[in-house]
Short mmCIF file of C-alpha atoms and ligand atoms in Angstrom, two decimals:
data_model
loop_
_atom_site.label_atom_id
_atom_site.label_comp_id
_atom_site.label_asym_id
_atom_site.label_seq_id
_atom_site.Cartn_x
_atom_site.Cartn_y
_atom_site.Cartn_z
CA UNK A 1 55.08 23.11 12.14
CA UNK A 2 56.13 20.54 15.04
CA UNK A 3 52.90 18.88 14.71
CA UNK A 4 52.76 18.37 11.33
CA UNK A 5 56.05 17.12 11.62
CA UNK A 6 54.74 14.48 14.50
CA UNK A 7 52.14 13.07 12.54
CA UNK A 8 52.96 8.98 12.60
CA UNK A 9 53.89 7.43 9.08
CA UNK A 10 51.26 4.75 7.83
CA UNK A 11 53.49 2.06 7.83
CA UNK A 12 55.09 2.25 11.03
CA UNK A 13 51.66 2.89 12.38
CA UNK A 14 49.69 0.14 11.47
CA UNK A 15 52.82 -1.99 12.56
CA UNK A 16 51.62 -1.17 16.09
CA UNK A 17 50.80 -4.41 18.70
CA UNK A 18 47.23 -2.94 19.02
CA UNK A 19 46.34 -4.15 15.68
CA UNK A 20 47.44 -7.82 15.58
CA UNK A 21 45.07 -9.95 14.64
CA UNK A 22 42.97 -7.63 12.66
CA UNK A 23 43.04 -7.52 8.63
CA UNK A 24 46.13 -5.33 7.84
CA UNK A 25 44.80 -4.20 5.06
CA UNK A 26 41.74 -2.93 6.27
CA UNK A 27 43.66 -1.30 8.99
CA UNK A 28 45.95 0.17 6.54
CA UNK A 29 43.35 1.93 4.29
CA UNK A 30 41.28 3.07 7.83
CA UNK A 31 44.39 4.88 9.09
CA UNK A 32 45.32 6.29 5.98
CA UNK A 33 41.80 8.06 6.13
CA UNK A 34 42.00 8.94 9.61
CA UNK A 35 45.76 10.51 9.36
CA UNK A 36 45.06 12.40 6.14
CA UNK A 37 41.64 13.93 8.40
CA UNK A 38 44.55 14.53 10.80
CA UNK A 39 47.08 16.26 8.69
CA UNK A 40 44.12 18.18 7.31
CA UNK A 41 42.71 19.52 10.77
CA UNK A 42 46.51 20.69 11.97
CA UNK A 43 46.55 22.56 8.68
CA UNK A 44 43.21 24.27 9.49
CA UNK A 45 44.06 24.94 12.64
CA UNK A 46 41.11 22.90 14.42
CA UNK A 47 43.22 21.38 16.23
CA UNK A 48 46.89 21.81 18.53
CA UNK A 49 48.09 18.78 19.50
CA UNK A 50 47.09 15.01 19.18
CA UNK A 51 47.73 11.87 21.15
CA UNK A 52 48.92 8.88 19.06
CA UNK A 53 46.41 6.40 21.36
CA UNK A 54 43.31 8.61 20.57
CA UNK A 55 44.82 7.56 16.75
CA UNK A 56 45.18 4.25 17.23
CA UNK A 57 41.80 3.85 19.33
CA UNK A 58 39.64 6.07 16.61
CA UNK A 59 41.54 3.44 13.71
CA UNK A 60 39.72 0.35 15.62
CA UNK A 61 36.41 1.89 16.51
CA UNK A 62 35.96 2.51 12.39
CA UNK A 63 37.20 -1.04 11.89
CA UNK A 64 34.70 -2.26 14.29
CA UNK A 65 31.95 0.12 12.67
CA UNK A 66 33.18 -1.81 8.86
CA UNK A 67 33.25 -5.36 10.86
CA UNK A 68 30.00 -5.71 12.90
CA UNK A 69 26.81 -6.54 11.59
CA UNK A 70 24.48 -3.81 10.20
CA UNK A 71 21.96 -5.72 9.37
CA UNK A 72 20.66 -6.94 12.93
CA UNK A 73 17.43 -8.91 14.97
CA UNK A 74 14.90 -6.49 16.32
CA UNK A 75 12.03 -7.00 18.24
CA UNK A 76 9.53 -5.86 16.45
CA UNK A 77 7.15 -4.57 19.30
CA UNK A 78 4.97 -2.07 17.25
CA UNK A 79 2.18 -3.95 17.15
CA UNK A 80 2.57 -4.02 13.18
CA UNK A 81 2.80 -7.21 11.79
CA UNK A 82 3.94 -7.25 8.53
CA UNK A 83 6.57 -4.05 9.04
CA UNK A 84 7.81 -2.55 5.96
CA UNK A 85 10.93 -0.99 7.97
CA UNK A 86 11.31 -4.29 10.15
CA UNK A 87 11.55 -6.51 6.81
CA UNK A 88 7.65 -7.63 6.32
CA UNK A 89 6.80 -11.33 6.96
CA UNK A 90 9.14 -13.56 9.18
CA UNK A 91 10.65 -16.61 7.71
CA UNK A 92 9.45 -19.46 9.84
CA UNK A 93 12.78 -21.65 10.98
CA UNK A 94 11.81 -25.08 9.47
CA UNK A 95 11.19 -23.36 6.18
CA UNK A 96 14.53 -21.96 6.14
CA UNK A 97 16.12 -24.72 7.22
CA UNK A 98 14.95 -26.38 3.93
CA UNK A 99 16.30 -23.86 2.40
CA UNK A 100 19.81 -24.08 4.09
CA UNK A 101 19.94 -28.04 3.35
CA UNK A 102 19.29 -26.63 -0.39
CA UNK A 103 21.40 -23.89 -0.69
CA UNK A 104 24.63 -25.70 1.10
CA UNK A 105 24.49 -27.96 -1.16
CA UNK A 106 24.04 -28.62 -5.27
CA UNK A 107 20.29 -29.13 -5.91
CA UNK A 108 18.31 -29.75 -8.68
CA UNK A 109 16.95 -26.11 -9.32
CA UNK A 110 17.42 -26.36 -13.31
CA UNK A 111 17.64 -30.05 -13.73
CA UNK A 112 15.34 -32.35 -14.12
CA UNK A 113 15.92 -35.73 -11.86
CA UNK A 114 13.76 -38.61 -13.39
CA UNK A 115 15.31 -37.45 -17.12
CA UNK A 116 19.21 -36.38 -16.15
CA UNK A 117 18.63 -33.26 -18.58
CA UNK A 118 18.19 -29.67 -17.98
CA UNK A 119 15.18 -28.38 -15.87
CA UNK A 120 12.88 -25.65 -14.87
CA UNK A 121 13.28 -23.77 -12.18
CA UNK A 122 10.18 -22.75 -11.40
CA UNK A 123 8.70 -26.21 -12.18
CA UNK A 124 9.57 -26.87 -8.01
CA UNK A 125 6.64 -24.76 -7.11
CA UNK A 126 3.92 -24.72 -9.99
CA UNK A 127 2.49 -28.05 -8.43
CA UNK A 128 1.60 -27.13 -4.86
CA UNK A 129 0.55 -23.16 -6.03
CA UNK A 130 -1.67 -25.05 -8.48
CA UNK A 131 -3.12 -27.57 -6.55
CA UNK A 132 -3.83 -23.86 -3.92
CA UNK A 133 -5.39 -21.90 -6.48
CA UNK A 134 -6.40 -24.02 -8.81
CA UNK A 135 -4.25 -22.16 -11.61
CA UNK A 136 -3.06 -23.41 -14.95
CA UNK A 137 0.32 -21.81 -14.11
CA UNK A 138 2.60 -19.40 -12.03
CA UNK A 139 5.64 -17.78 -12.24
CA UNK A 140 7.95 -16.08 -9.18
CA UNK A 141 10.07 -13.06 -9.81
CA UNK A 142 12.09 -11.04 -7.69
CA UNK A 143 9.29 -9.27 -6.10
CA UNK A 144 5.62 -7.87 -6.81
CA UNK A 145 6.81 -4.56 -8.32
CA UNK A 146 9.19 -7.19 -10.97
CA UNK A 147 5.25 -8.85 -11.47
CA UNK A 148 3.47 -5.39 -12.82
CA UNK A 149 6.63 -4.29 -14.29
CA UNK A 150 7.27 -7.90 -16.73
CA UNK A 151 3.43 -7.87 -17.21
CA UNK A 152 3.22 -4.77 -18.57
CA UNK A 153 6.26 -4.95 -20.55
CA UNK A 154 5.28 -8.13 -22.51
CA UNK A 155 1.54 -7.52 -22.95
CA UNK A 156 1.65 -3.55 -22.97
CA UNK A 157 4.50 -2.42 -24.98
CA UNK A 158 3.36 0.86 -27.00
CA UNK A 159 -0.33 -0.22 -26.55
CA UNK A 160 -2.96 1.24 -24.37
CA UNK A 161 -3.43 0.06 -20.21
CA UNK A 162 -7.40 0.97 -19.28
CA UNK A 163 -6.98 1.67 -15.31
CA UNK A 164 -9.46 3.83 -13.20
CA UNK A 165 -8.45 6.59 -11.31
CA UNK A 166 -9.12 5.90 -8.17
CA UNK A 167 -6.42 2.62 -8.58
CA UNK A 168 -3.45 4.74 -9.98
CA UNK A 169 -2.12 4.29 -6.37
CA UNK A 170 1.01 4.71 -4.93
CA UNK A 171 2.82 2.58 -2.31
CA UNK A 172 5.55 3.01 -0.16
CA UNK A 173 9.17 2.89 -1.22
CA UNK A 174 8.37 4.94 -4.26
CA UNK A 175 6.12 2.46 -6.51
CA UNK A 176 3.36 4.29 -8.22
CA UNK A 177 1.60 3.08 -10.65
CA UNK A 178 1.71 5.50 -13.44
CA UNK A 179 5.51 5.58 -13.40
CA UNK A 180 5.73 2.18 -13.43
CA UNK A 181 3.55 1.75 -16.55
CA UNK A 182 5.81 4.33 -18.43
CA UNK A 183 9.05 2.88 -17.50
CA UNK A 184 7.57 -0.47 -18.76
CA UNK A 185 6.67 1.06 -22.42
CA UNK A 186 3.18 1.00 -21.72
CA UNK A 187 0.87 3.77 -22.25
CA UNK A 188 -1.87 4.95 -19.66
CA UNK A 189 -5.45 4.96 -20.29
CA UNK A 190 -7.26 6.89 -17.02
CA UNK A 191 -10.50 6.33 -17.02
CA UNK A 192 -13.43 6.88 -14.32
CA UNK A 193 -12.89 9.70 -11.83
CA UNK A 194 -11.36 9.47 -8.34
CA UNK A 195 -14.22 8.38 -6.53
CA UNK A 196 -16.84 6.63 -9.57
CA UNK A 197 -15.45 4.06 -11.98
CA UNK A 198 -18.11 2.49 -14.27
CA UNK A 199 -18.10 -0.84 -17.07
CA UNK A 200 -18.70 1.47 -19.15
CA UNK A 201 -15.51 3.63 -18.52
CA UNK A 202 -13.83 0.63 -19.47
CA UNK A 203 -16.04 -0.39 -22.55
CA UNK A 204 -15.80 3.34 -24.10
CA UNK A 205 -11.74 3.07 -23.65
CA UNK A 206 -11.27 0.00 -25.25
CA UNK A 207 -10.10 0.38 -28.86
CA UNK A 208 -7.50 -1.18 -31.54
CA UNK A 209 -4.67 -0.28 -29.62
CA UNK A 210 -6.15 -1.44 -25.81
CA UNK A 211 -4.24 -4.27 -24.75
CA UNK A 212 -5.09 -4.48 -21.38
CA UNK A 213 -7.71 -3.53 -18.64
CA UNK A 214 -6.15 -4.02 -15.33
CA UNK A 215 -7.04 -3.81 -11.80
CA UNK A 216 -5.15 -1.94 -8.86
CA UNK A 217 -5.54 -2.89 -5.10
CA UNK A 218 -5.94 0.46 -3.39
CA UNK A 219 -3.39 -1.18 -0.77
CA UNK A 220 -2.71 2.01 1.82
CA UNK A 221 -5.77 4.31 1.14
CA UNK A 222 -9.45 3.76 1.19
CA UNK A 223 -12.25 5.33 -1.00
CA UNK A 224 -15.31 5.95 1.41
CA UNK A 225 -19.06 7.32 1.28
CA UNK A 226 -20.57 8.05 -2.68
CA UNK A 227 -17.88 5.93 -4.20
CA UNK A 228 -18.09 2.48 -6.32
CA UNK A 229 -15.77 0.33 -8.55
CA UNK A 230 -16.19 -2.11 -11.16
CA UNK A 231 -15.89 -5.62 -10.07
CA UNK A 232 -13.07 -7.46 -10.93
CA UNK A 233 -15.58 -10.36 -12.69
CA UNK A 234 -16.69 -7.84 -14.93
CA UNK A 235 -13.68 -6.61 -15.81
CA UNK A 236 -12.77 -10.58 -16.95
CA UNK A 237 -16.10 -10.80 -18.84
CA UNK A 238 -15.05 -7.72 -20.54
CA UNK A 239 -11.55 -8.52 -21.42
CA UNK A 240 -12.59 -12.08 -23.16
CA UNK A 241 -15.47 -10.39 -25.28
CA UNK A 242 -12.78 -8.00 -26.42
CA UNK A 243 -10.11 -10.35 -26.68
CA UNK A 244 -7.80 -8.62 -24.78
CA UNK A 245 -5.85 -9.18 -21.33
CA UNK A 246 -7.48 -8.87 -17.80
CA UNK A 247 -4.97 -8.49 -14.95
CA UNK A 248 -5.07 -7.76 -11.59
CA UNK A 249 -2.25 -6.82 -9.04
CA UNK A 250 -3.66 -7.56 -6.06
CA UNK A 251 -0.82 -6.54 -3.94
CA UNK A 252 -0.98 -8.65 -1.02
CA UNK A 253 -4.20 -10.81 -1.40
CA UNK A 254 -4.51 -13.86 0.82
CA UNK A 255 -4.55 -17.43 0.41
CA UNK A 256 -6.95 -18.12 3.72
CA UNK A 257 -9.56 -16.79 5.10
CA UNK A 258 -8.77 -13.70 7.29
CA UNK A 259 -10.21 -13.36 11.01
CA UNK A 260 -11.66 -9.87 11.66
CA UNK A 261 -13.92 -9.59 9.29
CA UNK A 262 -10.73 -8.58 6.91
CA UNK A 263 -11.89 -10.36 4.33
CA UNK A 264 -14.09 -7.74 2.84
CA UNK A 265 -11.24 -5.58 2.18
CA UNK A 266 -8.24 -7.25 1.23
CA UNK A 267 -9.29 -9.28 -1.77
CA UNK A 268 -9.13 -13.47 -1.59
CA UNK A 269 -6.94 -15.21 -4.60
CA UNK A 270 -8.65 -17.93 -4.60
CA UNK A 271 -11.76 -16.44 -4.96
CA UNK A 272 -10.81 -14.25 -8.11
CA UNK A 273 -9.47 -17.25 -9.31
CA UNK A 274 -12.55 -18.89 -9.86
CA UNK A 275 -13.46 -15.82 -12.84
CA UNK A 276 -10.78 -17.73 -14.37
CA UNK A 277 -8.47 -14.24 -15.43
CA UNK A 278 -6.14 -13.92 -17.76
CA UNK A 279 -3.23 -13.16 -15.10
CA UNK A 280 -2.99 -11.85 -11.18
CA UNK A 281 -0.38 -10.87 -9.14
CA UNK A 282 0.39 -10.35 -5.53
CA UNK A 283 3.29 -10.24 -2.85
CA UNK A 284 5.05 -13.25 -1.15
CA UNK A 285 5.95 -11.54 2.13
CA UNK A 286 2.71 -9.58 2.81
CA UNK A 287 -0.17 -11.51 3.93
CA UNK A 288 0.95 -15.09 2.13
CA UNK A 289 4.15 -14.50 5.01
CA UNK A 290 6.64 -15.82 3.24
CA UNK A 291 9.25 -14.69 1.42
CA UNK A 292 10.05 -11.67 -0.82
CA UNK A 293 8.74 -12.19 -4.10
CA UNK A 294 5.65 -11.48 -6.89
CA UNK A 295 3.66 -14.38 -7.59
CA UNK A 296 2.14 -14.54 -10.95
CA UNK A 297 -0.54 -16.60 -11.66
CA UNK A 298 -3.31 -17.41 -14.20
CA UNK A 299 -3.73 -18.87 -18.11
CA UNK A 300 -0.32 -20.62 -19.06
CA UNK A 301 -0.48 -19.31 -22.59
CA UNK A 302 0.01 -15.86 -21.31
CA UNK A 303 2.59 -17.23 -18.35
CA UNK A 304 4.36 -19.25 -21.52
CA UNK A 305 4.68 -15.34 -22.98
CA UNK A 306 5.88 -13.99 -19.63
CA UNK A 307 8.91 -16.74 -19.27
CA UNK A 308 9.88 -16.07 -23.03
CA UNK A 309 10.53 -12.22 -22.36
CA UNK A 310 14.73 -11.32 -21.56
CA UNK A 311 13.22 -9.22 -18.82
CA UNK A 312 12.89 -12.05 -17.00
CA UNK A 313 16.25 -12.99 -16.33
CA UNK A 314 16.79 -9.87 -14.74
CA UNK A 315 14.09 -10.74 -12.43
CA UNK A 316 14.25 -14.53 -12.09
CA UNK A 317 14.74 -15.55 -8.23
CA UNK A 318 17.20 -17.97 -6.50
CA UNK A 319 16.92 -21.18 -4.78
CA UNK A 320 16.97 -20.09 -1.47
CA UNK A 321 13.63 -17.87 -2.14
CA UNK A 322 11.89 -20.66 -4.51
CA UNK A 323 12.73 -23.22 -1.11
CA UNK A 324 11.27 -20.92 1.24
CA UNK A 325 8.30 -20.52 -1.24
CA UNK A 326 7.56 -23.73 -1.61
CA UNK A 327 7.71 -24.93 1.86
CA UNK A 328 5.41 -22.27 2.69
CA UNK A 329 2.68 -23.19 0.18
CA UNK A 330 3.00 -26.66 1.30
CA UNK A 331 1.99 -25.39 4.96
CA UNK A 332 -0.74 -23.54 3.39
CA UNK A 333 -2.19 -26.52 1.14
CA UNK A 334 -2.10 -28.73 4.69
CA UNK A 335 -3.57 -26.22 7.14
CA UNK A 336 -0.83 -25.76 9.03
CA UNK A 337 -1.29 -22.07 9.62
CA UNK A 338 1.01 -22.17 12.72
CA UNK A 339 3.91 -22.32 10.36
CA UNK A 340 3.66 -19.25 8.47
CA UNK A 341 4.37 -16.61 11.37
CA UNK A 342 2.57 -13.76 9.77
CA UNK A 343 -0.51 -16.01 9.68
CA UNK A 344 0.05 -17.28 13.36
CA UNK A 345 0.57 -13.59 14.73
CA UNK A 346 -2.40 -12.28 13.18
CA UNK A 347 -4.55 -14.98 14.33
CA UNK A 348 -3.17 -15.32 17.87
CA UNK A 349 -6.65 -14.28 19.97
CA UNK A 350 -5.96 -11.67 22.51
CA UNK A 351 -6.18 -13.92 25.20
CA UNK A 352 -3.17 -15.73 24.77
CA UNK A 353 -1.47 -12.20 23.94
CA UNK A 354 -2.91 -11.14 27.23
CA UNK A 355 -1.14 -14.22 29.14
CA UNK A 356 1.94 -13.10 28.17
CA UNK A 357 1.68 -9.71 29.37
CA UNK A 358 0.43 -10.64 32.14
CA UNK A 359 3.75 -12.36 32.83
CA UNK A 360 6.03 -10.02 32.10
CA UNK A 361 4.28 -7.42 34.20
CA UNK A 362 4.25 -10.04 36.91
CA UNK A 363 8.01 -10.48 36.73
CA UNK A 364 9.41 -7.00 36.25
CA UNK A 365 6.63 -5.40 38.86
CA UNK A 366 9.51 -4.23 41.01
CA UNK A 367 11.30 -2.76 38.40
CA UNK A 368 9.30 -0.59 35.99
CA UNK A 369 5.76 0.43 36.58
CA UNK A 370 3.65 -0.83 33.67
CA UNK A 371 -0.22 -0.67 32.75
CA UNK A 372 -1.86 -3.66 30.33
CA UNK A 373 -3.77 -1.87 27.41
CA UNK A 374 -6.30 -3.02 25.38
CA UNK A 375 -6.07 -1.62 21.64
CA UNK A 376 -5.54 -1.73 18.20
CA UNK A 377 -3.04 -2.08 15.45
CA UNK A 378 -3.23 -2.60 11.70
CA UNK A 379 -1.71 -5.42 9.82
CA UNK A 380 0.37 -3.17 7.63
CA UNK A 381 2.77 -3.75 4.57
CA UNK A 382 -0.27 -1.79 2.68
CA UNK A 383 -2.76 -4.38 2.93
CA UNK A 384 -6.31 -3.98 4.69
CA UNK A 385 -6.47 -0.56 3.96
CA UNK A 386 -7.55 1.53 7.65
CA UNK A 387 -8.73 -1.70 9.18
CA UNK A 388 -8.03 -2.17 12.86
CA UNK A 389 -7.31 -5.52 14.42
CA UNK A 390 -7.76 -5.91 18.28
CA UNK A 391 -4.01 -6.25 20.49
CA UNK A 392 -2.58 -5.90 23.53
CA UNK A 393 0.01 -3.69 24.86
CA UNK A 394 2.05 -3.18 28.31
CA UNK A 395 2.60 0.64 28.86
CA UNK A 396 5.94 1.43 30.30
CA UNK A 397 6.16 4.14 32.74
CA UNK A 398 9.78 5.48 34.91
CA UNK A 399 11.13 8.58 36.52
CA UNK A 400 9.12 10.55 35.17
CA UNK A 401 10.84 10.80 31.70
CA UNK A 402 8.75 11.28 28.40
CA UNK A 403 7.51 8.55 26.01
CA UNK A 404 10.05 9.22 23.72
CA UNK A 405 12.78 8.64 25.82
CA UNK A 406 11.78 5.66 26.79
CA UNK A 407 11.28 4.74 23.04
CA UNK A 408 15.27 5.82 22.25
CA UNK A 409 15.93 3.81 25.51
CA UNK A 410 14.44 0.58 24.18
CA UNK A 411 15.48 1.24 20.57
CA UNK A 412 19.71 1.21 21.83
CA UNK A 413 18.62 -2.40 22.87
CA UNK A 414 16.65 -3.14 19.32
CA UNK A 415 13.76 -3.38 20.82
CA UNK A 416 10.76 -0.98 18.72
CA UNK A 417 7.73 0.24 20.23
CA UNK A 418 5.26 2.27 19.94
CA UNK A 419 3.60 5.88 21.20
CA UNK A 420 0.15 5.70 21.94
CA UNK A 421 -1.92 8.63 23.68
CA UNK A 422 1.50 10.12 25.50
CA UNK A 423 2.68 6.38 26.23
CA UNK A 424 5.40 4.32 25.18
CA UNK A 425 4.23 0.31 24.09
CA UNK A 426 4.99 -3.04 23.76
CA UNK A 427 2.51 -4.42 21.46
CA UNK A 428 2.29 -8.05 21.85
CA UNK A 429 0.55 -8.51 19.00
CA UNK A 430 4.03 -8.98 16.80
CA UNK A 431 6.52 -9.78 20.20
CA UNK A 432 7.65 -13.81 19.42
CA UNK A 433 7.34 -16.49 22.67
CA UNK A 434 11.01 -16.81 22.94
CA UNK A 435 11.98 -12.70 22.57
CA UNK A 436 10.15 -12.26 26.00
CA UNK A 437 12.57 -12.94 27.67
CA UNK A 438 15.18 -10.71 26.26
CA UNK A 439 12.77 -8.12 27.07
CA UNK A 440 12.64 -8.96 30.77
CA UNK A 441 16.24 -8.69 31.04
CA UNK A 442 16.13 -5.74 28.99
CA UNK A 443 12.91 -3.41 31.25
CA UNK A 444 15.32 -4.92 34.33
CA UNK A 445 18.25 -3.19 33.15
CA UNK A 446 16.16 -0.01 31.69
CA UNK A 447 14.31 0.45 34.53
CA UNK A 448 16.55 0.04 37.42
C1 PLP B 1 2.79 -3.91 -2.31
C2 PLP B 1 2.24 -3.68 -3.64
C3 PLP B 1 3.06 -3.73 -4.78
C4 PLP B 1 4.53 -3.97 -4.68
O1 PLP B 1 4.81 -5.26 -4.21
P1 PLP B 1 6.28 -5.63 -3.68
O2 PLP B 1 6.19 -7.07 -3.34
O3 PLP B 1 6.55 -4.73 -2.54
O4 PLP B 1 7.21 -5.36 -4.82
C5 PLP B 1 2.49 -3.53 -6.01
N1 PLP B 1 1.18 -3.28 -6.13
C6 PLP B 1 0.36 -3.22 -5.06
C7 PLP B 1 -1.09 -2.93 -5.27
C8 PLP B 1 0.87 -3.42 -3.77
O5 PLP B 1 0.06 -3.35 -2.71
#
């Protein structure tokens, strides 16, 4: 066997000029994998001869493929604004940069400045959520799902959760409800049917072993025509005559009021705050647009029970999310909506998202052949369940080729659309101010 014979050695191979500069050890361990797939195709026969270039230029493509970012910008242009694939809510840039100046640097995250002695970290944010929602006290862990999960765990352990049917929901990326209660320890009480819960589903459940009635937002699904629930006040009033716990995980919830009439079906904090519950829960990065993270809030005794649990060291959070968090809130307590770009996007009026189609049509006319559409999108991130929020979208149209080609075409450049009725779109509803220019250059160079 000549070839096999031919086949360079590792050592004088990575030696080769081509790879200065790079890490020689990453080099190293590449071209070990790509002569051994060498050896191994001569000895199969696949293959009769091989060019030491095509070696040494397969070597740095794989190195390249280690060394460049994977995790990349998009332009989110689907219209959806807090994308579960796209990473939800958008940081806004002076919030991170507080968190940068923090996180460069030591900071005071468990120490306590006006003593010198040891802190609380979540101490930073209980103020300004407080003075929001008008809660005794909060605590932040790693994300909602961490919120059910330590919840359950400390209240629920080997007793009895009363939830109704039609809330044992599941949401994307595999959480569902019942699993998560039996992973926790806690046992399942169904009550209701899928379509009627009743109070007094819940009283009849309730016995010695009942530690809990809690509340599900539907989230991604709806319940429509002879349906009803229990409200959530009832469920409070309830809970205190029993002496037992009242939670609810809201899932997203929303700390302002929501344009669109949304309101009515994506439940308010604020407003279930004032039935004074024993504990809620709900998302950082859906509709509050900040960061990822679960927000627990209600009675301190029961948040006091919730810190002294191990679990939640597993699920404690870091500085750089608590600074986000907290600079976010802070817009929130002083209006300023503008800074929390999930807000800002959803409350943009279609006028202004009209403009700025309007200009990009105007300056790629020559190029690409576009149509301005008036439609609808949903928020997303499994909040407003089937509710439909006005937008505006530029249909792309070229040589003739089908919608989704153009989608793969815009995709290579990270830019996502949308098909709608046989048409490719860019929904401005979710495009940024200073990304639309990017996509000029880009519909120049597509189009052409
Ligand atoms: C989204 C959601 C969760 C999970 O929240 P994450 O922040 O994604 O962990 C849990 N419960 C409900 C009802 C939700 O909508």
């Amino acid at each position: 066997m000549v070839l096999l014979k031919s086949i360079p050695k590792v050592d004088k191979f990575v030696s080769n000029k081509a790879f200065e500069g790079l890490s020689a050890s990453l080099i190293t361990s590449i071209s070990k994998s790509v002569i051994q797939t060498l050896r191994k195709d001569i000895l199969d026969n696949k293959i009769d001869s091989f060019e030491e270039n095509d070696l040494i230029l397969k070597v740095k493509e794989e190195y390249q493929k280690i060394v460049d970012p994977s995790l990349q910008k998009v332009i989110n242009a689907t219209g959806v604004i807090v994308h579960t694939n796209l990473g939800r809510s958008l940081i806004d840039e002076k919030a991170f940069n507080r968190a940068k100046t923090v996180a460069t640097s030591y900071n005071n995250l468990e120490y306590n400045l006006e003593e010198g002695k040891r802190g609380e970290r979540y101490s930073h944010i209980s103020k300004v959520i407080c003075e929001v929602l008008n809660c005794e006290d909060v605590l932040i862990v790693n994300n909602n799902a961490s919120a059910v999960f330590l919840i359950l765990n400390t209240f629920a352990k080997n007793k009895e959760v009363v939830v109704s049917r039609g809330e044992l929901v599941e949401i994307g990326g595999s959480f569902r409800v019942p699993d998560v209660m039996s992973s926790s320890g806690a046992f399942l009480k169904e009550i209701g049917t899928t379509n009627k819960t009743h109070l007094r589903d819940y009283e009849n459940a309730i016995n010695e072993n009942t530690s809990m009635l809690m509340k599900v937002h539907k989230s991604n699904y709806s319940i429509e025509g002879f349906s009803s629930e229990v409200a959530f006040e009832d469920i409070v009033k309830l809970a205190n005559n029993n002496d037992i716990i009242d939670y609810y995980d809201m899932g997203s919830g929303h700390l302002v009021d929501l344009p669109y009439g949304l309101n009515t079906s994506e439940p308010s904090v604020l407003k279930y705050m004032e039935h004074k519950p024993s504990l809620l829960s709900f998302s950082g990065d859906k509709l509050l647009g900040s960061v990822q993270a679960g927000i627990i809030v209600g009675k301190k005794k029961y948040i006091e029970q919730l810190k002294r649990n191990q679990l939640l060291r597993m699920l404690r959070v870091d500085k750089l999310t608590l600074a986000i968090l907290e600079e976010n809130i802070k817009s929130i307590l002083l209006g300023q909506i503008d800074d929390i770009p999930t807000l800002k996007m959803l409350f943009k009026s279609t006028d202004e998202l009209k403009e700025n189609a309007n200009k990009l049509q105007e300056s790629i006319k020559e190029f690409c052949k576009t149509e301005i559409i008036e439609t609808k999108t949903v928020i997303g991130g499994g909040t407003t369940p089937n509710r439909k929020i006005p937008t505006i979208a530029l249909s792309i149209e070229f040589k003739n080729y089908k919608p989704n080609k153009i989608e793969t075409l815009f995709r290579a450049k990270n830019i996502i659309g949308r098909i709608e009725n046989e048409k490719f779109l860019l929904d401005f509803r979710t495009v940024q101010k200073n990304e639309i220019k990017l996509i000029e250059e880009t519909m120049k160079e597509i189009c052409k």
